[in-house]
Coordinates of C-alpha atoms (C1' of nucleotides) in Angstrom, one line a residue:
Chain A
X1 CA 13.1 25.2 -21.9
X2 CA 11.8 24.4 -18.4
X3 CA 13.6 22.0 -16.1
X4 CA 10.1 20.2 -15.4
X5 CA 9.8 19.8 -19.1
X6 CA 12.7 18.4 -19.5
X7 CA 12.2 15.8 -17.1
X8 CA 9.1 14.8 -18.5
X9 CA 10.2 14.3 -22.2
X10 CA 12.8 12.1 -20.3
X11 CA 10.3 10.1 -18.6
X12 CA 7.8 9.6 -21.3
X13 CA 10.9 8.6 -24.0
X14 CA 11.1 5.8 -21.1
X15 CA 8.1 4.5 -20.9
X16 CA 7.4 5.0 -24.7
X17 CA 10.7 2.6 -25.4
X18 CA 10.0 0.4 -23.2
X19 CA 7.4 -2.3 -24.4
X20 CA 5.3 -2.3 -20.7
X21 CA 4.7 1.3 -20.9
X22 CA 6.6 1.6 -17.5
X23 CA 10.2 3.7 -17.1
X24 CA 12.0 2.5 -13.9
X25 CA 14.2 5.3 -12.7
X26 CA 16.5 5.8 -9.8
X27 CA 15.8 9.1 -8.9
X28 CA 19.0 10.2 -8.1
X29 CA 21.0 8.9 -11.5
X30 CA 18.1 11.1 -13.4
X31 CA 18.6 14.1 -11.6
X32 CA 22.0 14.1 -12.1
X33 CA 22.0 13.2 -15.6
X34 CA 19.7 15.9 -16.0
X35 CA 21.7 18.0 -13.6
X36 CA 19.4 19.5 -10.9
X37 CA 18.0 18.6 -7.1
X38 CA 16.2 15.4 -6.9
X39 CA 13.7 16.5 -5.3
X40 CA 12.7 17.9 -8.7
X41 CA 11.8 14.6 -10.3
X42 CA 9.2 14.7 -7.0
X43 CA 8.0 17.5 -7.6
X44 CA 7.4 16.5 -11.4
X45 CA 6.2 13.4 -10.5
X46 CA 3.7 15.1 -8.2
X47 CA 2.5 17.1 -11.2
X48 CA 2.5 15.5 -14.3
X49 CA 1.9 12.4 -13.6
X50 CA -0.6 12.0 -11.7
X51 CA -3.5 9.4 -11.8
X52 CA -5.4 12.2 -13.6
X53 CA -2.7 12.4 -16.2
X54 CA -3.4 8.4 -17.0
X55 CA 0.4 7.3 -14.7
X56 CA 0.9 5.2 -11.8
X57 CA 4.2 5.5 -9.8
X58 CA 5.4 3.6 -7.1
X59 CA 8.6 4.0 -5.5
X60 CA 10.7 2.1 -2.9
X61 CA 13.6 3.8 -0.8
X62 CA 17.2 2.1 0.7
X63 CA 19.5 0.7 -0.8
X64 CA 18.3 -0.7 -4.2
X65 CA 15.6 1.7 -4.4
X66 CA 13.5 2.9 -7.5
X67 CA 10.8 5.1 -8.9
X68 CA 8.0 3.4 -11.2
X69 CA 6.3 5.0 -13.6
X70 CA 3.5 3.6 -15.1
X71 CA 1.1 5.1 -18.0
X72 CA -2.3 3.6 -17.8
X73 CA -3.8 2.3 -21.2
X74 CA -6.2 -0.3 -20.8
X75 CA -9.9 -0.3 -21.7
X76 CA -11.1 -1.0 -18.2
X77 CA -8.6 1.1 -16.7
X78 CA -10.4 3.8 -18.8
X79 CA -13.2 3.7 -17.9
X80 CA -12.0 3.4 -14.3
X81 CA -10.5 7.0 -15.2
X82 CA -13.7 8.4 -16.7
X83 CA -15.5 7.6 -13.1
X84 CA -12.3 8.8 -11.3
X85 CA -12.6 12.2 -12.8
X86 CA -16.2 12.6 -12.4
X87 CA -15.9 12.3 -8.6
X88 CA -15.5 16.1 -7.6
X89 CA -14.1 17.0 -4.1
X90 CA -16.9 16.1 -2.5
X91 CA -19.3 13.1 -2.4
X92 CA -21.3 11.8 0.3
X93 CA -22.3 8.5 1.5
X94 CA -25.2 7.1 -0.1
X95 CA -23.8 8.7 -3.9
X96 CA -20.6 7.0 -2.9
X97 CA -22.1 3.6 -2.8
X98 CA -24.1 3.9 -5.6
X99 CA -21.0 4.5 -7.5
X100 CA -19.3 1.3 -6.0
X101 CA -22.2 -1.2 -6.8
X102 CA -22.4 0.4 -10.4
X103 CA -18.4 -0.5 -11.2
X104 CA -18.9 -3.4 -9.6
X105 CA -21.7 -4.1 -11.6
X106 CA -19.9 -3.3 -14.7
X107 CA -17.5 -6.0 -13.5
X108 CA -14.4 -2.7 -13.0
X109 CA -13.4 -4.3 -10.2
X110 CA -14.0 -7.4 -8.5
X111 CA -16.1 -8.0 -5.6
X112 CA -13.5 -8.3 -3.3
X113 CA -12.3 -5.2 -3.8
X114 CA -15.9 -3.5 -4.0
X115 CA -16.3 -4.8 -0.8
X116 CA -13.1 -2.9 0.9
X117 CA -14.4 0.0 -0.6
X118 CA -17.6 -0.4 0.8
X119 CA -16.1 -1.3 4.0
X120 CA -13.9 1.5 4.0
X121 CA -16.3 4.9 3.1
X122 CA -19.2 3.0 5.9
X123 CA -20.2 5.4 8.7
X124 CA -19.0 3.1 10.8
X125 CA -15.5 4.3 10.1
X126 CA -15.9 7.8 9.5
X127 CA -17.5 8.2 12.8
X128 CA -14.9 10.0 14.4
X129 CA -14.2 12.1 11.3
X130 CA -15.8 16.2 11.9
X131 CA -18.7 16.0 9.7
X132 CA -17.5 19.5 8.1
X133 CA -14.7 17.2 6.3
X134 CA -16.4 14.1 5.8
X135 CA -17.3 14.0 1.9
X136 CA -14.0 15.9 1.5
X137 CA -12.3 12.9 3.0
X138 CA -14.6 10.8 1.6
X139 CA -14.1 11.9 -1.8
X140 CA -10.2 12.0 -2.1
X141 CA -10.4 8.4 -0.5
X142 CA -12.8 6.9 -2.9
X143 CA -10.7 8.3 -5.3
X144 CA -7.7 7.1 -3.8
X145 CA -9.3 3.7 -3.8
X146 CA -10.6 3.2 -7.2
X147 CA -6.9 4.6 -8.6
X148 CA -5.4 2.0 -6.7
X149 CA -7.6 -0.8 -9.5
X150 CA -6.1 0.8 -12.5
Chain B
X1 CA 20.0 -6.5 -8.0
X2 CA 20.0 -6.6 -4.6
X3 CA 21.5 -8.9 -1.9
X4 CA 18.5 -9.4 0.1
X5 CA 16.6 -10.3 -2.9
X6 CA 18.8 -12.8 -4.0
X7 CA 18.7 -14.6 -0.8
X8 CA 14.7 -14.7 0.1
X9 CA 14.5 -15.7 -3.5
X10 CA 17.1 -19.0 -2.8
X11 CA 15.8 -19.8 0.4
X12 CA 12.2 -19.8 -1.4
X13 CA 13.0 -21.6 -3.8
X14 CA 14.9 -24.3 -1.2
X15 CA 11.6 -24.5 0.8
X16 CA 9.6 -24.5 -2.7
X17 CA 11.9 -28.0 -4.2
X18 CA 11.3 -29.7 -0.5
X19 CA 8.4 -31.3 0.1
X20 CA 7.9 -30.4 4.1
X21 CA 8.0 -26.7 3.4
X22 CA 11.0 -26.5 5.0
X23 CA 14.7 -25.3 4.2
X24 CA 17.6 -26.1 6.2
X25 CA 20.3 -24.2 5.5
X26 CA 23.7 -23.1 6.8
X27 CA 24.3 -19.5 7.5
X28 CA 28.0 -19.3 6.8
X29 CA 28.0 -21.7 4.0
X30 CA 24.9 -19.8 2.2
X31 CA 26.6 -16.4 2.9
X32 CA 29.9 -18.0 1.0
X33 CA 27.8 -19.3 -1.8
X34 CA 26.7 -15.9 -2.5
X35 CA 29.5 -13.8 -1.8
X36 CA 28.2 -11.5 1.3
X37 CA 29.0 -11.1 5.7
X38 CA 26.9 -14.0 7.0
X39 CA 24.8 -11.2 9.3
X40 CA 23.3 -10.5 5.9
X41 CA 21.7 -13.5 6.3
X42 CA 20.1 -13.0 9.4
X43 CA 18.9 -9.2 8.4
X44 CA 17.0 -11.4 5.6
X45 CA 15.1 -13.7 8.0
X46 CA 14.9 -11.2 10.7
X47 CA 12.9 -8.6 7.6
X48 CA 11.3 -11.0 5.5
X49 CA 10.7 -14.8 7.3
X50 CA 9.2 -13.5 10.1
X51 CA 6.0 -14.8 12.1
X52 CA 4.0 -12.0 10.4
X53 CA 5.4 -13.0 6.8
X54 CA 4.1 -16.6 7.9
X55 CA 7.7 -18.7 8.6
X56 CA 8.9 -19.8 11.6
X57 CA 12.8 -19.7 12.2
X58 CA 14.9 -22.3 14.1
X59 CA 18.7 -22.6 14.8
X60 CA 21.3 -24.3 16.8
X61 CA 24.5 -23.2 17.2
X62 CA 27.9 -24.6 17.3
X63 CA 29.3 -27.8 15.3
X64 CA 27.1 -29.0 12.5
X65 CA 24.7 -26.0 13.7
X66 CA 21.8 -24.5 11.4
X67 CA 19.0 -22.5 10.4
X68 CA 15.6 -24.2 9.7
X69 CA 12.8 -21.7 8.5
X70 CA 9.4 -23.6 8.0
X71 CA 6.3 -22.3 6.3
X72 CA 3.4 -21.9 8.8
X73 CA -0.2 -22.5 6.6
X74 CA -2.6 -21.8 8.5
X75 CA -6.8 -21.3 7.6
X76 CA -7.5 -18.2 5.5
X77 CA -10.5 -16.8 7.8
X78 CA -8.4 -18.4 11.3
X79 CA -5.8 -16.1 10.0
X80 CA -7.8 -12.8 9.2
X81 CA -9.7 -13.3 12.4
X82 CA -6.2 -13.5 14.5
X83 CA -4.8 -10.3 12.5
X84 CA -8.5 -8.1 12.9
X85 CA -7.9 -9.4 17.0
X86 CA -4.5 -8.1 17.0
X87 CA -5.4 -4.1 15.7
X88 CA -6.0 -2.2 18.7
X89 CA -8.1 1.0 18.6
X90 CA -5.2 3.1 16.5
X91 CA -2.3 2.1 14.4
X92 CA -0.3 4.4 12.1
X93 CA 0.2 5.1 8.9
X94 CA 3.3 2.5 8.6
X95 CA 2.2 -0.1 10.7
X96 CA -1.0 -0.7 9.0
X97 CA 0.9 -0.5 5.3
X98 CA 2.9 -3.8 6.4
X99 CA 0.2 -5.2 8.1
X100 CA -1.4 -5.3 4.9
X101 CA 1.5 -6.2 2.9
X102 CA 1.6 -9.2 4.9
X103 CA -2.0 -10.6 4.5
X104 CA -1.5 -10.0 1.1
X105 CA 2.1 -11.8 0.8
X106 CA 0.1 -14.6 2.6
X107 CA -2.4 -14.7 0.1
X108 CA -5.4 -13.6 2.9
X109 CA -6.8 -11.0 0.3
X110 CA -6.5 -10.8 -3.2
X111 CA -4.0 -8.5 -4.3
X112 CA -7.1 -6.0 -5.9
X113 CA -8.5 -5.9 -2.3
X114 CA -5.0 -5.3 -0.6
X115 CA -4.6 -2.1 -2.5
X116 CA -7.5 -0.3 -2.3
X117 CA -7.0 -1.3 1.8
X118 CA -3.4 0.6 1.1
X119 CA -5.2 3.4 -0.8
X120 CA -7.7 4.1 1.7
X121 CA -5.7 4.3 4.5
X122 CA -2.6 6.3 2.8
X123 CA -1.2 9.3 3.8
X124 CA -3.0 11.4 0.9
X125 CA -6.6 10.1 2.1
X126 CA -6.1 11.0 5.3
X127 CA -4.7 14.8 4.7
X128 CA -8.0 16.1 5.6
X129 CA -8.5 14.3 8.6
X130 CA -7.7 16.3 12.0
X131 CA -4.1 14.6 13.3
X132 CA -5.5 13.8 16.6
X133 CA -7.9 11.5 15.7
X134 CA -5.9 10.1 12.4
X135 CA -4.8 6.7 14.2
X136 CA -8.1 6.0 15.8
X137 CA -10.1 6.5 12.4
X138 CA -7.0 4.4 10.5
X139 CA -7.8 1.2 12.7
X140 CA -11.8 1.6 13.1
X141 CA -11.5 1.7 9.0
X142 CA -8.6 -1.1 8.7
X143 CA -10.6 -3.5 10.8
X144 CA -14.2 -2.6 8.9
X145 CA -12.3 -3.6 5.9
X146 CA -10.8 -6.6 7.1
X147 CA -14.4 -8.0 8.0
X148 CA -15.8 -7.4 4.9
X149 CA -13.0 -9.7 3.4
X150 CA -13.9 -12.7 6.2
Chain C
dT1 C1' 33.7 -35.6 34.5
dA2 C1' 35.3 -30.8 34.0
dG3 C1' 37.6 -27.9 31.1
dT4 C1' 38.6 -26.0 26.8
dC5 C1' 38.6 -25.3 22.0
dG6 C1' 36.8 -25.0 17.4
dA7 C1' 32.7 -24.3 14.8
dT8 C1' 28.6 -22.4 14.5
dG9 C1' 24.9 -18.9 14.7
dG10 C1' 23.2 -14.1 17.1
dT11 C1' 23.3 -9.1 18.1
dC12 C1' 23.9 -4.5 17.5
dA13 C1' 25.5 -0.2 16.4
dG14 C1' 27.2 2.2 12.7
dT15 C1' 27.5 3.2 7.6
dT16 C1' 25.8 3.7 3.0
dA17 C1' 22.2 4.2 -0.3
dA18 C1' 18.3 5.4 -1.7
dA19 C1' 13.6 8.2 -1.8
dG20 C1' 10.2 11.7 0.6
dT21 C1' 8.9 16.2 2.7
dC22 C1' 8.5 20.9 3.2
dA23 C1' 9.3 25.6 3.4
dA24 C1' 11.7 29.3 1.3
dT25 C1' 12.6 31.5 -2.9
dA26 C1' 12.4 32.5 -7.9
dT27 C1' 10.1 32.9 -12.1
dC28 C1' 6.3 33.1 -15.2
dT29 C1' 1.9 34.7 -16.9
dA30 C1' -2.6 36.7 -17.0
Chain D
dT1 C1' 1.6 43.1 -9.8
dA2 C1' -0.9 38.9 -7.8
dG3 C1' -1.3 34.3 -8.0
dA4 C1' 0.2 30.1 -10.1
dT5 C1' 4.0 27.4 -11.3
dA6 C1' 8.8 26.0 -10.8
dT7 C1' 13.2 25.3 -8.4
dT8 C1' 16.2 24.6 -4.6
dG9 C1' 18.3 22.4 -0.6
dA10 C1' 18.2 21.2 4.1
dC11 C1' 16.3 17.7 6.7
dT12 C1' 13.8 13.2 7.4
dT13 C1' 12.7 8.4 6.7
dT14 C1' 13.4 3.9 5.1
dA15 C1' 16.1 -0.2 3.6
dA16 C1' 20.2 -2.6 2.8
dC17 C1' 24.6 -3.9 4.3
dT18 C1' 28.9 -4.6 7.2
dG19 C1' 32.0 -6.1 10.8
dA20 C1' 33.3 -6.5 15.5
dC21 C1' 32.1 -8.8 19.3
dC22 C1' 29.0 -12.2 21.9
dA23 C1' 26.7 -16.9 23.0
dT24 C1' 26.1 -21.6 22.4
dC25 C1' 27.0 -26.3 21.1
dG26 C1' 29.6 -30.6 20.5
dA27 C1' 33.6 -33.0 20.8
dC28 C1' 37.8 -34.1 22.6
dT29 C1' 41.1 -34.5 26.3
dA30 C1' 43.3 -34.4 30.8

DNA sequence: TAGTCGATGGTCAGTTAAAGTCAATATCTA
DNA sequence: TAGATATTGACTTTAACTGACCATCGACTA
């Protein structure tokens, strides 16, 4: 059995016993408990649980520090994932906005936060962005973004 | 749990049970109380009761001396207006995270609209983006988002 | 009134404790 | 066997914590 398989079973027996759906680990206690580098769990982290997979992980280092991992489950949240996978690697401006006012619209996330993404993808700050990367950049931010409200 | 947690969290709740938003407090006798060097103290004010977290600090040394951190309130678009005034024309990756860590610990921005501002200007949105000009599009795009919030 | 002494708080450089990154290498699998 | 996936470890970055030494204040005393 892989190493990376391993460390997910781990990980998803933590969040599945926990009542929140969230594991807290330290990443160096798992690695060694599991007995590799740490840099593994990072590198498992990085792909199998992604936003795509339905997780959220934040992370904090010094002293004290921690690795959260959070599987996504709500309704809303959902739906926010549907839209999040439909965005390709590409998207440009005017189909970008679109999208925003629709989840806005279908109340995914709240105006405030519409309007930083609005803010965010308008030409006035990709101006100095070459236009050959533009909806490239556009698209993993937007995606970025609307991951952020799950 | 950590040290540093433990103190914001009683020097909180000191300023919290007074009714001047202020807590007066002595550094060697707090750093007795909780067991650590009383420099710990100072790291705590010094990282989290700072200007930019919204406290201001004052101390007198010498017999009967003291530490007196006050909560500054100030007006919500007064202090967006101040922050957008103080982001030059490029700010890295780091600087703008705890810029907006702050408005949001200050309650500027709802915590929805903080992260999508930390989404859109992370690290992973910005991969695509040539290095030179990184900064420069990170502040254009921090301030366009700050507006949208005034 | 000047000096000094005890009681404070301040600073800083160094240590420890995490997590993150990345490039090199190994292993699998179509 | 080529390309994707997995593994490793050296190096980096960040945060917390410590202790030795410094600066300042107030009070007391000669």
């Amino acid at each position: 059995m892989r190493l990376s398989d391993i460390i997910t079973e781990m990980i998803l027996k933590l969040i599945d016993e926990s009542d929140q759906n969230v594991a807290e680990i330290q990443r160096n206690e798992l690695a060694a408990m599991i007995g590799c580098v740490p840099s593994q769990i990072n590198y498992v982290l990085t792909s199998r649980f992604t936003p795509e997979h339905g997780f959220k992980v934040e992370s904090r280092r010094g002293g004290g520090g921690y690795i959260r991992i959070t599987k996504i489950t709500m309704d809303r949240s959902n739906a926010l994932m549907h839209i999040i996978n439909s965005v390709g690697s590409s998207i440009d401006s005017a189909s970008a906005r679109v999208l925003i006012e629709n989840i806005q619209e279908r109340e995914l996330v709240c105006e405030e936060a519409a309007e930083v993404m609005k803010a965010a993808l308008s030409n006035n700050s990709f101006k100095d962005i070459p236009v050959n990367v533009r909806d490239q950049v556009r698209a993993a931010m937007l995606k970025q973004m609307l991951v952020s409200q799950l």
